[in-house]
Each structure stands twice: as structure tokens, then as C-alpha cells.
XYZ file of C-alpha atoms in Angstrom:
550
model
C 222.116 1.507 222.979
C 223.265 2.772 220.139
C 220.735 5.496 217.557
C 219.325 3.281 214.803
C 218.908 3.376 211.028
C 215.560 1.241 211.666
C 213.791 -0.134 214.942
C 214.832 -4.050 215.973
C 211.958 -5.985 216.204
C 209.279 -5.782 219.340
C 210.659 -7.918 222.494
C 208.614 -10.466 223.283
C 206.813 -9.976 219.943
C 205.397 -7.022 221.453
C 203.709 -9.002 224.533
C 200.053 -7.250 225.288
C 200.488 -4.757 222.981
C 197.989 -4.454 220.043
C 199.869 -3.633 216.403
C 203.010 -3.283 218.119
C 204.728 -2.987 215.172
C 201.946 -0.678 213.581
C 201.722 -2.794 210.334
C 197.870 -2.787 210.872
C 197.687 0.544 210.231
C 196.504 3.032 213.236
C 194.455 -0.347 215.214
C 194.910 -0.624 218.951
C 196.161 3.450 218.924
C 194.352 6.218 218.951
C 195.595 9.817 219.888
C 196.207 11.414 222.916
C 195.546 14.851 224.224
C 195.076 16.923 221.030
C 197.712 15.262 218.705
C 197.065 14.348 215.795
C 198.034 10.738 214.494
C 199.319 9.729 211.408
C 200.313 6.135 210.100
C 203.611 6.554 207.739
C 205.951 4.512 206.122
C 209.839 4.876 205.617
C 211.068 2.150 203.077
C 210.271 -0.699 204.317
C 209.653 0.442 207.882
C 206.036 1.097 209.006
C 205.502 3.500 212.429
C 203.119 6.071 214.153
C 203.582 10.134 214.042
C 201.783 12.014 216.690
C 202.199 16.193 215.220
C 200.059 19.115 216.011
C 201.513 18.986 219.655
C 200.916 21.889 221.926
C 201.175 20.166 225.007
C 203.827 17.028 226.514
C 201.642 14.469 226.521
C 199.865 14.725 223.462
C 200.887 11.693 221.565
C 199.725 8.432 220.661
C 197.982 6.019 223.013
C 196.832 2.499 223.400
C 194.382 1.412 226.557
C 194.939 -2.145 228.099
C 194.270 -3.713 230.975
C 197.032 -3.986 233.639
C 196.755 -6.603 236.719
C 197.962 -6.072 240.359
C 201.095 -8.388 241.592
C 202.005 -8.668 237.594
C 205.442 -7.216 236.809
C 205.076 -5.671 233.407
C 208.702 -5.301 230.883
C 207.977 -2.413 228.746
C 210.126 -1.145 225.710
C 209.664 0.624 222.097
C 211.633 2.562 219.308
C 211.351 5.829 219.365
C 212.350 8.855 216.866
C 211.522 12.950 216.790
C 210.958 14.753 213.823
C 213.797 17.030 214.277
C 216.453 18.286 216.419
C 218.408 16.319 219.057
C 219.321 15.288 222.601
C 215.318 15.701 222.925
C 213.904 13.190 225.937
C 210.786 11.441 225.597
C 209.041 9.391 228.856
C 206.581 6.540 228.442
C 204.010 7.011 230.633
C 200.676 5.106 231.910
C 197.688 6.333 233.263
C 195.954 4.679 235.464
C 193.133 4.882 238.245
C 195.408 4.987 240.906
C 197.540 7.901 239.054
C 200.369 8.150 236.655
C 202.911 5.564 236.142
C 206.367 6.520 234.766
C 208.126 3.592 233.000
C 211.014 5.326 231.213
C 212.667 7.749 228.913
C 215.346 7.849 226.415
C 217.163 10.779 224.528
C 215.550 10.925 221.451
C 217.332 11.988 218.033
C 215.852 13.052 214.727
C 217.312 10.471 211.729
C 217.458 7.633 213.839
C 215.311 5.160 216.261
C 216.793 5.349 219.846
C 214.983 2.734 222.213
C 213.205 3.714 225.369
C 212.888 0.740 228.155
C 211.857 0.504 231.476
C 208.993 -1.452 233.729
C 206.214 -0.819 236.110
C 204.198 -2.763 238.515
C 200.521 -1.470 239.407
C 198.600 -1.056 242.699
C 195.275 -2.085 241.730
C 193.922 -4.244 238.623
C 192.036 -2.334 235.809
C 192.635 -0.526 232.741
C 195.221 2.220 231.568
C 196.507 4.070 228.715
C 199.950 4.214 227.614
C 201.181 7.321 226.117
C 204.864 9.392 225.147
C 205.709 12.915 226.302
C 208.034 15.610 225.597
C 208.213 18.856 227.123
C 209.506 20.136 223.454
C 206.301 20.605 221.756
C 207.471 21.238 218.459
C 208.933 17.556 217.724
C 206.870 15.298 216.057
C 206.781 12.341 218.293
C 207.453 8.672 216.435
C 206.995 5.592 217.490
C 207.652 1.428 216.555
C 208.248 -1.856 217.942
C 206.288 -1.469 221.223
C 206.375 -4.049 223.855
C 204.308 -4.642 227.308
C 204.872 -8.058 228.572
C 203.835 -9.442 232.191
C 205.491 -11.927 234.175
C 204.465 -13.000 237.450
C 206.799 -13.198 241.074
C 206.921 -16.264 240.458
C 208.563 -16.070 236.656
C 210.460 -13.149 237.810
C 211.565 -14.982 241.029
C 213.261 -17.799 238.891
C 215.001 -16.092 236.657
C 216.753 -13.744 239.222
C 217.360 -17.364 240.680
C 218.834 -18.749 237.466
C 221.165 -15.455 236.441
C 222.536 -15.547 239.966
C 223.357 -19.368 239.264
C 224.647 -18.628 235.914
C 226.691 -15.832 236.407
C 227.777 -16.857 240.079
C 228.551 -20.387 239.902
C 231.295 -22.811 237.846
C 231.472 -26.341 237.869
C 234.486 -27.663 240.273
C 236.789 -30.715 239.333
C 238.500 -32.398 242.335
C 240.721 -34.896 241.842
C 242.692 -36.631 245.264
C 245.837 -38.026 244.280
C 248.841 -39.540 246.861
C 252.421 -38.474 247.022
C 252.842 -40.475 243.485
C 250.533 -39.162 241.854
C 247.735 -41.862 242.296
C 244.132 -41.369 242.307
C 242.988 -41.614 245.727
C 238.849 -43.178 245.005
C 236.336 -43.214 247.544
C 238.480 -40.857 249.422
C 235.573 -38.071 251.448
C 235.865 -34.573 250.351
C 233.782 -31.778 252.424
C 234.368 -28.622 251.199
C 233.354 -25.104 252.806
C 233.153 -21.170 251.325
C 235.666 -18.945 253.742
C 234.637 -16.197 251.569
C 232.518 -14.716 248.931
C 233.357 -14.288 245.674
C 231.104 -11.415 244.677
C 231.684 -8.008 246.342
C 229.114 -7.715 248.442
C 229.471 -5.365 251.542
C 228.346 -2.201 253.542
C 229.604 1.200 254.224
C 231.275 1.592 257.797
C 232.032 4.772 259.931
C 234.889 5.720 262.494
C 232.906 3.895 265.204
C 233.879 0.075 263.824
C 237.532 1.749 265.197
C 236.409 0.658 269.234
C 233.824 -1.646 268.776
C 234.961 -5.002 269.102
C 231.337 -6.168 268.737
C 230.831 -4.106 265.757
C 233.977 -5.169 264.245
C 233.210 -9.098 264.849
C 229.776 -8.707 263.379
C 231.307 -6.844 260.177
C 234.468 -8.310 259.539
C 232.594 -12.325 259.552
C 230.358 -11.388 256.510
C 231.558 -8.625 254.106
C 234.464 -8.411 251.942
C 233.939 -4.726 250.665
C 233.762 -1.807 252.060
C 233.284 2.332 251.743
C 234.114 4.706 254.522
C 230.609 6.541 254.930
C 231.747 10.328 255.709
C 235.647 9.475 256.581
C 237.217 10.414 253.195
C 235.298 12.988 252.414
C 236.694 16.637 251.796
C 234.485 18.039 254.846
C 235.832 15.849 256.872
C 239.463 15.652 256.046
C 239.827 19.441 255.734
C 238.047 21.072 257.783
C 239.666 24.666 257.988
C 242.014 24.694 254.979
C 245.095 23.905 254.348
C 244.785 21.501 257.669
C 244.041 18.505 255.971
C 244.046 15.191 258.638
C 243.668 12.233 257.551
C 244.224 9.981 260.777
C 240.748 8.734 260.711
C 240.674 7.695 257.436
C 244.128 6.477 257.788
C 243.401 4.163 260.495
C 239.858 3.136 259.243
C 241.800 1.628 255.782
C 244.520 0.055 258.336
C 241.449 -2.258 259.905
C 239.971 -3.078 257.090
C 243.202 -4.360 255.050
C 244.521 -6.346 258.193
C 240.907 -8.039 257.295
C 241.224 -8.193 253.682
C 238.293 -6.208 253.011
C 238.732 -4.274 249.798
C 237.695 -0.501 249.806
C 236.128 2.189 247.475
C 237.116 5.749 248.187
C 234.336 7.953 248.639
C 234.421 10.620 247.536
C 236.864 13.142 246.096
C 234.033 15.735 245.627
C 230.252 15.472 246.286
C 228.580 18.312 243.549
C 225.909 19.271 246.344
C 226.447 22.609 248.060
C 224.840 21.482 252.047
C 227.808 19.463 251.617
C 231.102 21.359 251.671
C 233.331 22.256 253.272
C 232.305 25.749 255.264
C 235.239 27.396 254.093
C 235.174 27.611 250.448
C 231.828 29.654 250.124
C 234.085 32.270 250.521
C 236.481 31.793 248.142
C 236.714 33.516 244.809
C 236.817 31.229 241.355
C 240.260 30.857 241.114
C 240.863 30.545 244.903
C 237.999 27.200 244.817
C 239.693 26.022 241.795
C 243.077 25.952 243.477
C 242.121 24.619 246.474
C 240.060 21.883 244.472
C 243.378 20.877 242.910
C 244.820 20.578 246.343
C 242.590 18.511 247.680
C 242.227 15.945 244.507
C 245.986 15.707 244.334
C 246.525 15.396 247.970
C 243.652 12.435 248.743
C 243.883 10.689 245.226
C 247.938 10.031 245.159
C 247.570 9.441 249.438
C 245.429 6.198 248.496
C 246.777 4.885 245.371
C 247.049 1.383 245.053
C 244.618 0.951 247.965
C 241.506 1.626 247.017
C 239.506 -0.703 244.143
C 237.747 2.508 243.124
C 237.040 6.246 243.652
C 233.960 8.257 243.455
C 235.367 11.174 242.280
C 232.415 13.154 241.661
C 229.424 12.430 243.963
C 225.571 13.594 242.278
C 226.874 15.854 239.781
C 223.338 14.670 237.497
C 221.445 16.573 240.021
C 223.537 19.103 241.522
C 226.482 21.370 239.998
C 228.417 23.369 242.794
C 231.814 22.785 241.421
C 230.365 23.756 237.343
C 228.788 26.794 238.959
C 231.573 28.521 240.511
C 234.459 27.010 238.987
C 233.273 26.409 235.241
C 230.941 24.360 233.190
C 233.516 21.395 232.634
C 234.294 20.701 235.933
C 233.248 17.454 236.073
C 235.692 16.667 232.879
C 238.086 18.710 234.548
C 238.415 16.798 237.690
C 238.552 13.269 235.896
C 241.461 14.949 234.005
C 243.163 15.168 237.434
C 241.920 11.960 239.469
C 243.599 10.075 235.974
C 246.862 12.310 236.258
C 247.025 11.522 240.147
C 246.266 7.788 239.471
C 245.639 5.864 235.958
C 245.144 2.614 237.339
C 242.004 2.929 239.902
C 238.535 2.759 238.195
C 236.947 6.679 238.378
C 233.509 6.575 238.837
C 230.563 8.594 238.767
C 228.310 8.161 241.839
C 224.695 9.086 241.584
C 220.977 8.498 242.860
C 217.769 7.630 241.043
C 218.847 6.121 238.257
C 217.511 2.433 239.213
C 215.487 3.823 241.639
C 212.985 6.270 240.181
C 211.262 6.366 236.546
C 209.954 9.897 237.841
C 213.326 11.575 238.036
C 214.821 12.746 234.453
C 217.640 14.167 235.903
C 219.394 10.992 236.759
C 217.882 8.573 234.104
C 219.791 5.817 232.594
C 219.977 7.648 229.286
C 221.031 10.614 230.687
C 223.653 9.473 232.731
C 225.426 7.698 230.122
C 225.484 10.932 228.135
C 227.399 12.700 231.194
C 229.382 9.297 231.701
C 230.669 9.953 228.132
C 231.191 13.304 227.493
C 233.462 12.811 230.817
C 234.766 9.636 229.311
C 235.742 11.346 226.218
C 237.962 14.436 227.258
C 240.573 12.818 228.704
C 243.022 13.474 225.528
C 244.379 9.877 225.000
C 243.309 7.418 223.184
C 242.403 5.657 226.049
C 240.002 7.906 227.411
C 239.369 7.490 231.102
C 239.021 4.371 232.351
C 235.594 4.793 234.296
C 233.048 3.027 236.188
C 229.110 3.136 236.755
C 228.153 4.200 241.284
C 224.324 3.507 241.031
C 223.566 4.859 244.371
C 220.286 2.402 245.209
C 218.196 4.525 247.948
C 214.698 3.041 247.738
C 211.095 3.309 249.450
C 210.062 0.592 247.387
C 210.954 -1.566 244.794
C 210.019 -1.363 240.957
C 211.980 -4.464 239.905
C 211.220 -4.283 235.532
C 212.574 -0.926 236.120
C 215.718 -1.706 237.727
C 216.477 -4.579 235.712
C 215.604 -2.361 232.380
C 218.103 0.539 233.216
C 220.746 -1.556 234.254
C 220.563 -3.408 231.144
C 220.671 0.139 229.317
C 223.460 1.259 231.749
C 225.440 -2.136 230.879
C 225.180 -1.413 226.963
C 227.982 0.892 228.171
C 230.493 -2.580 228.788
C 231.837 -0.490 231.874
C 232.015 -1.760 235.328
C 228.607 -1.179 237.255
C 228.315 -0.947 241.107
C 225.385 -0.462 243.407
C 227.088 1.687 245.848
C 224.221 2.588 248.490
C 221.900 0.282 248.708
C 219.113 0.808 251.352
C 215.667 1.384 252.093
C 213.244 3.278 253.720
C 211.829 2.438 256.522
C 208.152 0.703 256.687
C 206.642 -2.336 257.568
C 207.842 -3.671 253.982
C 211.761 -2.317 254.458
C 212.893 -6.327 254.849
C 211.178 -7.549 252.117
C 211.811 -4.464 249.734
C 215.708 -4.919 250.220
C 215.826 -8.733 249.907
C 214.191 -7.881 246.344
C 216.500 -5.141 245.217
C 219.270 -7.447 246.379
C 218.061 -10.337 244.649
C 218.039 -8.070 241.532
C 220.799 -6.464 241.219
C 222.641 -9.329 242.452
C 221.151 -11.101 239.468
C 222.174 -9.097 236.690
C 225.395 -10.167 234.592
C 226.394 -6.088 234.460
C 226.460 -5.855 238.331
C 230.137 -6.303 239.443
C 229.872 -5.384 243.041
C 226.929 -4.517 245.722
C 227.768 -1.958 248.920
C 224.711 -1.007 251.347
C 225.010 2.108 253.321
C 223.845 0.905 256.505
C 227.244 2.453 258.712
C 226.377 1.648 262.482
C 225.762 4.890 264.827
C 224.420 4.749 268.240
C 221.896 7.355 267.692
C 220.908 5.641 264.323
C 221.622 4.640 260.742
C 221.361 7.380 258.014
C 218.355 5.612 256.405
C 218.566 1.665 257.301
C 220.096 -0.128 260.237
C 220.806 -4.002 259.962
C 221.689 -4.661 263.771
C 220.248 -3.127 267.247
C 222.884 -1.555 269.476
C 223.633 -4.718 270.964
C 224.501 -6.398 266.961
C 221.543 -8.258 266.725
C 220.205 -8.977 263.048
C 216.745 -7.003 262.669
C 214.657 -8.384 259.904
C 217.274 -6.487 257.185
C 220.037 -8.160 258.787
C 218.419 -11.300 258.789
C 217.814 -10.541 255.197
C 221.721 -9.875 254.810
C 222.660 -13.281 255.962
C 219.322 -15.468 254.581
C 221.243 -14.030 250.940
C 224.684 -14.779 252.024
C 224.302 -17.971 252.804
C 221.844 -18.528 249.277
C 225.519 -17.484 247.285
C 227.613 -19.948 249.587
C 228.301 -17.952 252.214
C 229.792 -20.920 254.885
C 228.215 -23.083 252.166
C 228.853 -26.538 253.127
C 229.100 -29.615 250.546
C 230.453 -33.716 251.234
C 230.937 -36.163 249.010
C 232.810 -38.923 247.979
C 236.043 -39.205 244.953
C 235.173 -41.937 242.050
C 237.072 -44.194 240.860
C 239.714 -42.066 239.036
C 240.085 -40.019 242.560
C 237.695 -37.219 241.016
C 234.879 -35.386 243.010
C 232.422 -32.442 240.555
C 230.177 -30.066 242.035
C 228.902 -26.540 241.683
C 230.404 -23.798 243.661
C 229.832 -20.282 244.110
C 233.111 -18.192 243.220
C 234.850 -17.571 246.279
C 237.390 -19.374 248.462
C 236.783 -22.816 250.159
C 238.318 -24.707 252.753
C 238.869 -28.465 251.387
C 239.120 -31.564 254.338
C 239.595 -35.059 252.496
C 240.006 -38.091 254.800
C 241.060 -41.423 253.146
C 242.181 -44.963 254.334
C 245.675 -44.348 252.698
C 246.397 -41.834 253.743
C 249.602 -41.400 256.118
C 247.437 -38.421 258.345
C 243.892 -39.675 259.218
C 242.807 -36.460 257.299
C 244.250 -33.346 255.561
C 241.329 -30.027 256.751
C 244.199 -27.102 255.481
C 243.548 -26.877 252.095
C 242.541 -23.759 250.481
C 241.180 -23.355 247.068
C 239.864 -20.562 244.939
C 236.997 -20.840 242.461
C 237.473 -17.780 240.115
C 234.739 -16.862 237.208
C 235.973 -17.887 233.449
C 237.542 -15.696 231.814
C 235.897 -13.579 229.332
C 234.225 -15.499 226.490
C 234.658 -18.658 228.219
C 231.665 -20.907 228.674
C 231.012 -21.379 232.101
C 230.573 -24.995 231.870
C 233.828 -26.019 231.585
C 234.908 -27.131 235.036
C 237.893 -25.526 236.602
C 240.461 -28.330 237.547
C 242.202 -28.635 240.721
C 244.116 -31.266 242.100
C 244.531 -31.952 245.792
C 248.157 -33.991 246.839
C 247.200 -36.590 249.939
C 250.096 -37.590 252.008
């Protein structure tokens, strides 16, 4: 979101909050650390100063009362009394530790709006403060919201987003070889496949397992190659690049129509390159970086839906280290040159995942996202894409849903590329929620979990045994699937004017009508597609299709 002349009002009217939108002088806050508070008005605008800071948390505070199993939305304007690009995290403590909700990237002259979420162990009270490692900034805040919801609450409305954004109304009509309306004719119709993108990562071994293959293939309809495409496996002594795996891998999965996002061009962590270019000088890395982005990127074109092209450059920075600072912007240059129709993403971790990392935070990774975005030279800029990684140990759902509706402000595509979770005796239920989540929210175009089978083991979450049985996260897998249609069956019967309306998930249905009339006792072969509206559309309008009955 945007830097603003003056705060928008508090969500929720500011929830739990006390004076959230410090008209009422200094009640409900009180300072923190040894900061001094101050109430102050600008125009018309009323707000909280916290000065005299000489350590990060020393700020202004308010002390509630938080409750176990409640899932608390938090939010609130927040400016700096000089200088920019200066982050500020919303903290709680509590008795059971600190609690880190969010941050944003404050500026001085403007309100910039911090949101996030938090859920609590154990009931009892806590005290909400700001920090900022830069002491000297004034800290400023407005419009500050807390607002609980229960599961239950929270439970519906992921139910009711998936419905809203996943579903359209379906029109049927039967008509015979004239052009008749064919009433009281029985329609049953069936999903073939999903509409969504929903899928998991896969590795070279899908290539000889039939059983593998059979389980994959019959749910998912996207795909990434877990370690196939990338540069230390394609090129593993240089200049002998071999791409037969990765070659064959994307052969499967097309004969299968599964669509597939390339992964990666170049992953900004050094355990993870290549062995042979530690050794090479600056300009020897940057040539044979050029290599290798124009040999994989125009190898693939037109095949892939998207590329990764740089992997965790938020937290690491290999390529800006030895090569130079703009590498990142440099590379994007190149991927666009080498193909300027695929969406380029950035792929990273911890931005949905964990209020505690900085590094990766919603805020901040728009601010990469863009000053990528906005080097490309054209008018155009390059046309990119959001890779929220997704590796959990548990699940802080108002977080989640907060930075991906910071991370959609962006109107870029958004995928959760990695989704899995840690193992413990809550894994199942801790990925049905994220899934539920992120499968709710209107910015989420596509989901991919990085479960790859191995024999020896998953890299952090395994849906089948050995022998493709569902374990409890498989049996998560499908218990969703089939919630968003997945073999979804529905019957009924045409009215008078040869119509039959329902709901449908998008995706594409098998349609068996069986009529008196009819020469045939039944037609079963027809195939229809149920496709979201187009943009500004209202999703109630049914989508027509007629069905011809000889």
C-alpha cells in the first residue's frame, strides 16, 4: 500500500483497541521502555509520538487481554519523524514470550500501514508495542486495530472466499437436432479436472514409477521439477550442460497436460552452486551466468507457465557479491531478453510464514520486487510474478492472510510455490489450514507443495508411504480436492424450457444427459469448461452453454 498524506480510518473501528484513533488524548497508551509520549495534532489528524528513544522498543504501548484459540487481525498507520526506508515491527509481549505481528517500511511525510496477525498460546494479558532498531526516529502512530475472530468465524469465511472466488453459476440448456428444448431431460455432470492450479513438485523418480506416476498424474494439474532444472544439476562441470533429465521429465508431464513452472534459473544461496564457479574470477561467473540464463531460458520457452529466475535473493546474495550489486536487476534484464512472454518471478521463504524474519517481510519484498520491476528500460517494465515459498512448522493464519493481502496491493500474480510442513503430531492439520488459506484468498493464483517422492524420504513432507498410500497429509490433499470439485458429482433434471442451473467449481466437466427423445438412449461424451469471469465481471452472471441431443 501506497505512503499516505493521512491514516484511513481503524479496521474494524479499531476492534479491542482503546483510543485507537488517539482522539482521547494519551488514554489506553502509556509509554514503553524509556520513551517519552506525546499526543500531537497535524491539521485535522490526531496521533501518538514516542521520542527520547535510545533503545528499539521504546515506544508507545497499550496492555489488553488476549485469549487462547482466538485469531487476532492486527493493523495501524504508522509514520517516523525523519528519514526513510526505516522498518518498524509491532510487537506483543506476553507471558509465554514475544509475539511478532508485523512490520512495514516506514517513511517520514507520510503514514505507511503496518498489518499482520497473531494467535496466542495461553489466555492472559499483553502489551503491544513498535520497534525500530534506528533510535533516532521519532516513532508515530494512528488508526490502530486488534480484532478477534474465532475458528469458527475464520473457518467460514475461508469457506465463503473459496466459494466466491472459485465457483460461477452454470446454465444448461438441452436442445434436439432443431433446436428444441429438450425438458425433463437428466443431466449428471462430473469435474475431470480442476480449475485452480493446485499441484506438487516431482523429481526424476516419477520417470519409472508407474505407481508414482498413477498416483500423481489422477490429482494435480501443476507441476515444478524439484532439483531437475536447476544449474547444479544441468551443468555440472562447465560448459557440459545436459539436459536429458529435465528434458524427459517436461515430456511426461505435457503428454498429461500438467502445466509446469521452471525452477530455477539461479538460487542466490552459495551451499547451492554449482562446485565449479567458486573458482572463477568476476568476469569469468558473470559470463558463465549469461550462458547458463540464455541457454535454459530460450531451451523452455513457450513451455513453462513461469520461471523462478532468482531463488532467495531476500536472504542470500551470492550472485550481488561476486558479480555486482544489481544482479538481481541484471538477470531479469536477461530472462526478459531470452523470453518476454513467461511470467519472471521472484521465489522466496518467510514471507507468509514468519512475522520474526525482516529479511523476507511482505514490505520488504515488494521493495526488491520493484526496484527489479523497474529497470527493465521499457515502458513495460518486466512483467513479474510473486513465488511465496510456504515452509511452515505451524500455522499463524491472520498473518498469512495479512501479508498476502499487502503482497496483492502489488495487482501481480501471486503463487505459493512450496508449500509444506514440518513434521509433528499437528503436520496434517497445520497443512489443511495453510491450504485452506491461501486457497481462499482472491490474490492466490496458483498453489504447488514440495512434497517430490524419494525412497529414502521427502525433503520436509511426504504425502504417500513407499507403497503410494495417502498418510494423513495425503489424505488431507484429497479431503481438499474433492471440497473444490475434484470428481465432484451433481444430477438433476432440465425445466421446462430444456434449462438445468447449478454451481460449479471452474474446471472441466464431463456432461451425460439421457432423455426419452432422444435417438441414443443417452449422450455421456460431452465436455464442458467452466472458466472464471472475466475481469470486472460479476460472478453471478451464469455462463451459458448449450448441449445439442440427437
Amino acid at each position: 500500500m501506497s505512503c499516505l498524506l493521512n491514516p484511513h480510518k481503524p479496521q474494524y473501528g479499531g476492534g479491542i483497541i482503546i483510543n485507537p484513533e488517539m482522539n482521547d488524548g494519551l488514554k489506553g497508551w502509556s509509554a514503553y521502555g524509556e520513551a517519552k509520549i506525546q499526543h500531537r495534532q497535524s491539521q485535522a489528524n490526531q496521533f501518538i509520538a514516542a521520542y527520547s528513544r535510545y533503545q528499539p522498543y521504546d515506544s508507545i504501548s497499550q496492555k489488553l487481554y488476549l485469549q487462547k484459540d482466538m485469531l487476532y487481525t492486527f493493523s495501524a498507520w504508522i509514520q517516523v519523524s525523519g528519514g526513510s526506508n526505516i522498518q518498524i515491527r509491532a510487537v506483543f509481549n506476553t507471558s509465554n514470550g514475544f509475539k511478532h505481528v508485523g512490520a512495514t517500511i516506514a517513511e517520514s511525510g507520510c503514514w505507511s500501514m503496518l498489518k499482520g496477525g497473531l494467535t496466542v498460546d495461553a489466555s492472559g494479558p499483553a502489551h503491544l508495542y513498535f520497534e525500530s532498531k534506528n533510535t533516532s526516529v521519532e516513532i508515530w502512530a494512528d488508526s490502530v486495530s486488534l480484532q478477534p475472530f474465532t475458528k469458527n468465524q475464520w473457518r467460514a469465511h475461508q469457506d465463503q472466499s473459496i466459494h466466491k472466488i472459485g465457483k460461477r453459476n452454470v446454465r444448461i440448456q438441452a436442445v434436439d437436432s432443431q433446436g428444441n428444448p429438450l425438458s425433463n431431460a437428466t443431466i449428471s455432470i462430473q469435474q475431470n479436472r480442476l480449475g485452480f492450479p493446485f499441484g506438487c513438485a516431482i523429481n526424476k523418480n516419477i520417470l519409472t514409477n508407474t505407481a508414482y506416476q498413477n498416483w500423481f498424474t489422477s490429482r494435480f494439474t501443476v507441476t515444478t521439477f524439484e532439483d531437475e532444472m536447476k544449474w547444479y544439476s544441468t551443468e555440472t562441470s562447465q560448459g557440459k550442460v545436459d539436459y536429458s533429465v529435465s528434458d524427459a521429465m517436461l515430456q511426461f508431464v505435457k503428454q498429461c497436460n500438467i502445466a509446469v513452472r521452471g525452477h530455477n534459473v539461479f538460487w542466490d544461496d552459495p551451499k547451492y552452486q554449482p562446485s565449479w564457479i567458486n573458482s572463477l574470477s568476476r568476469r569469468q561467473l558473470a559470463l558463465a551466468a549469461a550462458n547458463r540464463l540464455f541457454s535454459i531460458v530460450p531451451r523452455y520457452r513457450g513451455q513453462l507457465i513461469s520461471w523462478d529466475v532468482m531463488n532467495e535473493n531476500l536472504h542470500f546474495s551470492y550472485f550481488e557479491r561476486r558479480i555486482a550489486r544489481n544482479a538481481s536487476k541484471i538477470f531479469y534484464k536477461w530472462a526478459q531478453q531470452a523470453d518476454g512472454k513467461t511470467t519472471l518471478f521472484m521465489n522466496d521463504f518467510n514471507t507468509i510464514e514468519d512475522p520474526n524474519d525482516y529479511v523476507s517481510s511482505p514490505a520488504r519484498y515488494l521493495q526488491k520486487l520493484r526496484e527489479i520491476q523497474s529497470s527493465a528500460g521499457n515502458e513495460n517494465g518486466i512483467q513479474m510474478g510473486i513465488g511465496i515459498e510456504g515452509h511452515f512448522s505451524t500455522s499463524n493464519l491472520p498473518y498469512i492472510r495479512a501479508s498476502l493481502d499487502i503482497l496483492a496491493a502489488a495487482r501481480l500474480p501471486i503463487w505459493i510455490t512450496e508449500v509444506d510442513v514440518q513434521s509433528s503430531p499437528n503436520q496434517a492439520m497445520y497443512l489443511e489450514q495453510v491450504l485452506r488459506e491461501t486457497r481462499s484468498h482472491p490474490g492466490v493464483n496458483g498453489i504447488v507443495m514440495w512434497a517430490a517422492w524419494r525412497p529414502e524420504g521427502c525433503y520436509s513432507m511426504c504425502l504417500t508411504d513407499n507403497n503410494f498410500n495417502n498418510l494423513k497429509t495425503g489424505d488431507v490433499v484429497d479431503k481438499l480436492l474433492h471440497e473444490w470439485g475434484w470428481k465432484g458429482f451433481i444430477a438433476g433434471t432440465t425445466d421446462a424450457n430444456g434449462f438445468f442451473e447449478t454451481s460449479l467449481f471452474h474446471g472441466d466437466y464431463h456432461v451425460k444427459i439421457k432423455h426419452p427423445d432422444m435417438k441414443n438412449s443417452s449422450l455421456d461424451h460431452i465436455l464442458i469448461n467452466v472458466f472464471p469471469t472475466t475481469t470486472g465481471a460479476k460472478q453471478t452472471v451464469p455462463q451459458q452453454l448449450q448441449v445439442l441431443a440427437t
